[in-house]
Amino acid sequence: MREADSKRILVTGGAGFLGSHLCEYLLAQGHDVLCVDNFYTGSKRNIAHLLAHPRFELLRHDVTFPLYVEVDEIYNLACPASPVHYQNDPVQTTKTSVHGAINMLGLAKRVRAKILQASTSEVYGDPQMHPQTEDYWGHVNPIGLRSCYDEGKRCAETLFMDYRRQHRLQVKIARIFNTYGPHMHPNDGRVVSNFIMQALADEPLTIYGDGSQTRSFCYVDDMIAAFDKLMQTPDGFCGPVNLGNPVEHTMLELAERIVALCGSRSPIVFKPLPSDDPVRRRPDIGLARSMLAWEPKVALTEGLSRTIAWFRQLRPGLIDDELLMPAGVAAQERTLHAPDMSK
Ligand code: NAD
Ligand code: UDP
Ligand code: UDP
């Protein structure tokens, strides 16, 4: 890349699962990367291999506080993503989404940077339309256990659109559907990491509910490619755009596939379903196909095999590492047994 094409890019949440892959990708493209993270759910381990890179910089900072730096582009990923993690301190989750968005938009406005928001399929809630297209307004419980995340992300989308309309900011909104791959935290409570950890230890795979609920899983490399393509779209296009893999699976199918790929002897057990757990989720990616010329390339079996290989080489000492978050299993117990305030 010519020096003139190299940009200074801020990645908030850069030490997390998606953020760490994005930092690596942007460095490889020849950009300068400023990774900002408060290590709430992210880990220095995810970016340890980047620390010596001359174009990489790491700043411990909480995006709910103002940040004054000079950059050309911003990817705003800071926010816990696993239900176990975001429900652990729900007020902080909403603050991160809303105050974090205001601060990053204020920063983008001051330096006239282009800014991409990591939004989520959760803005559709427990959807009554299937598959979900971007013009569906969603079916979200505003006072349930998931609402700190869902409503926080919905409000962030509002702020992004209003900064665009009011301040002529260049914004891009990505509605990310379930994504998996190396660097997921082994204790983060999400279904892919839980099942792989359980299968590798020959422990029972915990299906919540009867396992008939569906999700659509996108491999991380496909998602990072989509982020880049979305950021490069013409100024007139801001999204929101669904990013995810449109192939839908039940949790029972996922469990069986992971047991087989791990060569595990694990049985499957059934546990209570957490409240407001969406029944079906699958993106309609027609807009991404036409506007980004993008679609996922990595099939589930291939992506799971790569992810399992990464989990296999994790040293046991690293699993209970320096996360500020309590261990996922304990938090999950609390989530499952917490009173359901939505009823
Ligand atoms: P993650 O938890 O691994 O990463 C989030 C990162 O943000 C962590 O490094 C965490 O320490 C950091 N963070 C949290 N609060 C912060 C704060 N106040 N200030 C600074 N840093 C903070 O999650 P992920 O899967 O990498 O998700 C990244 C983004 O993508 C999130 O915004 C999430 O909502 C969105 N997303 C992810 C998925 C998915 O399936 N992975 C799906 C939908 C949306
Ligand atoms: N902000 C920031 N970095 C900047 C500029 C602004 O963190 O470089 C924060 C600032 O603290 C403010 C928020 O972004 O609270 C919104 O900024 P904006 O200029 O939109 O609004 P105002 O400052 O007028 O409230
Ligand atoms: N799930 C499960 N067992 C687990 C973890 C999750 O059956 O050990 C289910 C969960 O109830 C949900 C789906 O798997 O229906 C996806 O959960 P995840 O937490 O990964 O993400 P979500 O899509 O719900 O945000």
Tab-separated table of C-alpha atoms and ligand atoms in Angstrom, residues 12-19 36-43 61-64 76-82 85 92 96 118-121 149 153 176-180 183 188 190 227, ligand 1:
chain	number	residue	atom	x	y	z
A	12	THR	CA	-12.875	0.091	20.008
A	13	GLY	CA	-13.252	-3.300	21.670
A	14	GLY	CA	-10.090	-4.249	19.774
A	15	ALA	CA	-8.966	-6.847	22.340
A	16	GLY	CA	-12.213	-8.807	22.002
A	17	PHE	CA	-13.058	-11.695	19.711
A	18	LEU	CA	-14.015	-9.770	16.558
A	19	GLY	CA	-11.899	-6.703	17.382
A	36	VAL	CA	-8.948	0.847	22.571
A	37	ASP	CA	-10.308	-1.574	25.173
A	38	ASN	CA	-11.086	-1.696	28.880
A	39	PHE	CA	-10.559	-5.508	28.988
A	40	TYR	CA	-14.037	-6.108	30.381
A	41	THR	CA	-14.516	-9.203	28.223
A	42	GLY	CA	-11.502	-8.889	25.943
A	43	SER	CA	-8.043	-10.190	26.655
A	61	HIS	CA	-9.798	3.110	28.028
A	62	ASP	CA	-13.516	2.839	28.721
A	63	VAL	CA	-15.557	4.302	25.844
A	64	THR	CA	-18.211	5.591	28.234
A	76	ASN	CA	-16.992	0.887	17.175
A	77	LEU	CA	-17.037	-2.676	18.519
A	78	ALA	CA	-16.744	-2.048	22.264
A	79	CYS	CA	-19.554	-3.907	24.048
A	80	PRO	CA	-19.825	-7.313	25.702
A	81	ALA	CA	-21.579	-9.616	23.220
A	82	SER	CA	-22.319	-12.843	25.070
A	85	HIS	CA	-21.465	-11.242	29.955
A	92	GLN	CA	-22.790	-0.809	32.246
A	96	THR	CA	-21.303	1.219	26.854
A	118	ALA	CA	-21.148	-3.047	15.326
A	119	SER	CA	-24.880	-3.452	15.753
A	120	THR	CA	-26.595	-6.792	16.102
A	121	SER	CA	-29.362	-9.130	15.009
A	149	TYR	CA	-28.146	-5.109	25.088
A	153	LYS	CA	-27.872	-1.287	20.460
A	176	ILE	CA	-24.069	-8.719	12.937
A	177	PHE	CA	-25.591	-12.197	13.316
A	178	ASN	CA	-23.993	-14.968	15.430
A	179	THR	CA	-20.298	-15.168	14.588
A	180	TYR	CA	-17.760	-17.694	15.851
A	183	HIS	CA	-10.307	-15.902	20.072
A	188	ASP	CA	-18.013	-16.568	27.623
A	190	ARG	CA	-21.946	-18.512	24.012
A	227	PHE	CA	-16.695	-5.038	7.781
B	1	NAD	P1	-16.231	-9.486	22.887
B	1	NAD	O1	-16.898	-9.450	24.201
B	1	NAD	O2	-15.230	-10.554	22.618
B	1	NAD	O3	-15.540	-8.090	22.567
B	1	NAD	C1	-16.011	-6.856	23.042
B	1	NAD	C2	-14.807	-6.037	23.458
B	1	NAD	O4	-15.266	-4.753	23.936
B	1	NAD	C3	-14.019	-6.669	24.605
B	1	NAD	O5	-12.647	-6.648	24.295
B	1	NAD	C4	-14.343	-5.774	25.808
B	1	NAD	O6	-13.325	-5.762	26.779
B	1	NAD	C5	-14.561	-4.434	25.136
B	1	NAD	N1	-15.388	-3.507	25.916
B	1	NAD	C6	-16.576	-3.769	26.525
B	1	NAD	N2	-17.041	-2.660	27.121
B	1	NAD	C7	-16.121	-1.668	26.879
B	1	NAD	C8	-16.029	-0.303	27.236
B	1	NAD	N3	-16.982	0.298	27.975
B	1	NAD	N4	-14.947	0.405	26.810
B	1	NAD	C9	-13.975	-0.179	26.083
B	1	NAD	N5	-14.016	-1.483	25.713
B	1	NAD	C10	-15.076	-2.209	26.105
B	1	NAD	O7	-17.406	-9.539	21.783
B	1	NAD	P2	-17.337	-9.710	20.204
B	1	NAD	O8	-18.036	-10.955	19.850
B	1	NAD	O9	-15.976	-9.469	19.700
B	1	NAD	O10	-18.297	-8.510	19.746
B	1	NAD	C11	-17.775	-7.289	19.235
B	1	NAD	C12	-18.927	-6.401	18.818
B	1	NAD	O11	-19.728	-7.054	17.826
B	1	NAD	C13	-19.860	-6.038	19.980
B	1	NAD	O12	-20.251	-4.693	19.853
B	1	NAD	C14	-21.044	-6.951	19.758
B	1	NAD	O13	-22.225	-6.380	20.265
B	1	NAD	C15	-21.079	-7.092	18.249
B	1	NAD	N6	-21.710	-8.358	17.848
B	1	NAD	C16	-21.053	-9.547	17.943
B	1	NAD	C17	-21.700	-10.726	17.568
B	1	NAD	C18	-21.017	-12.065	17.641
B	1	NAD	O14	-21.649	-13.070	17.334
B	1	NAD	N7	-19.759	-12.153	17.982
B	1	NAD	C19	-23.021	-10.684	17.116
B	1	NAD	C20	-23.665	-9.449	17.066
B	1	NAD	C21	-22.998	-8.288	17.406
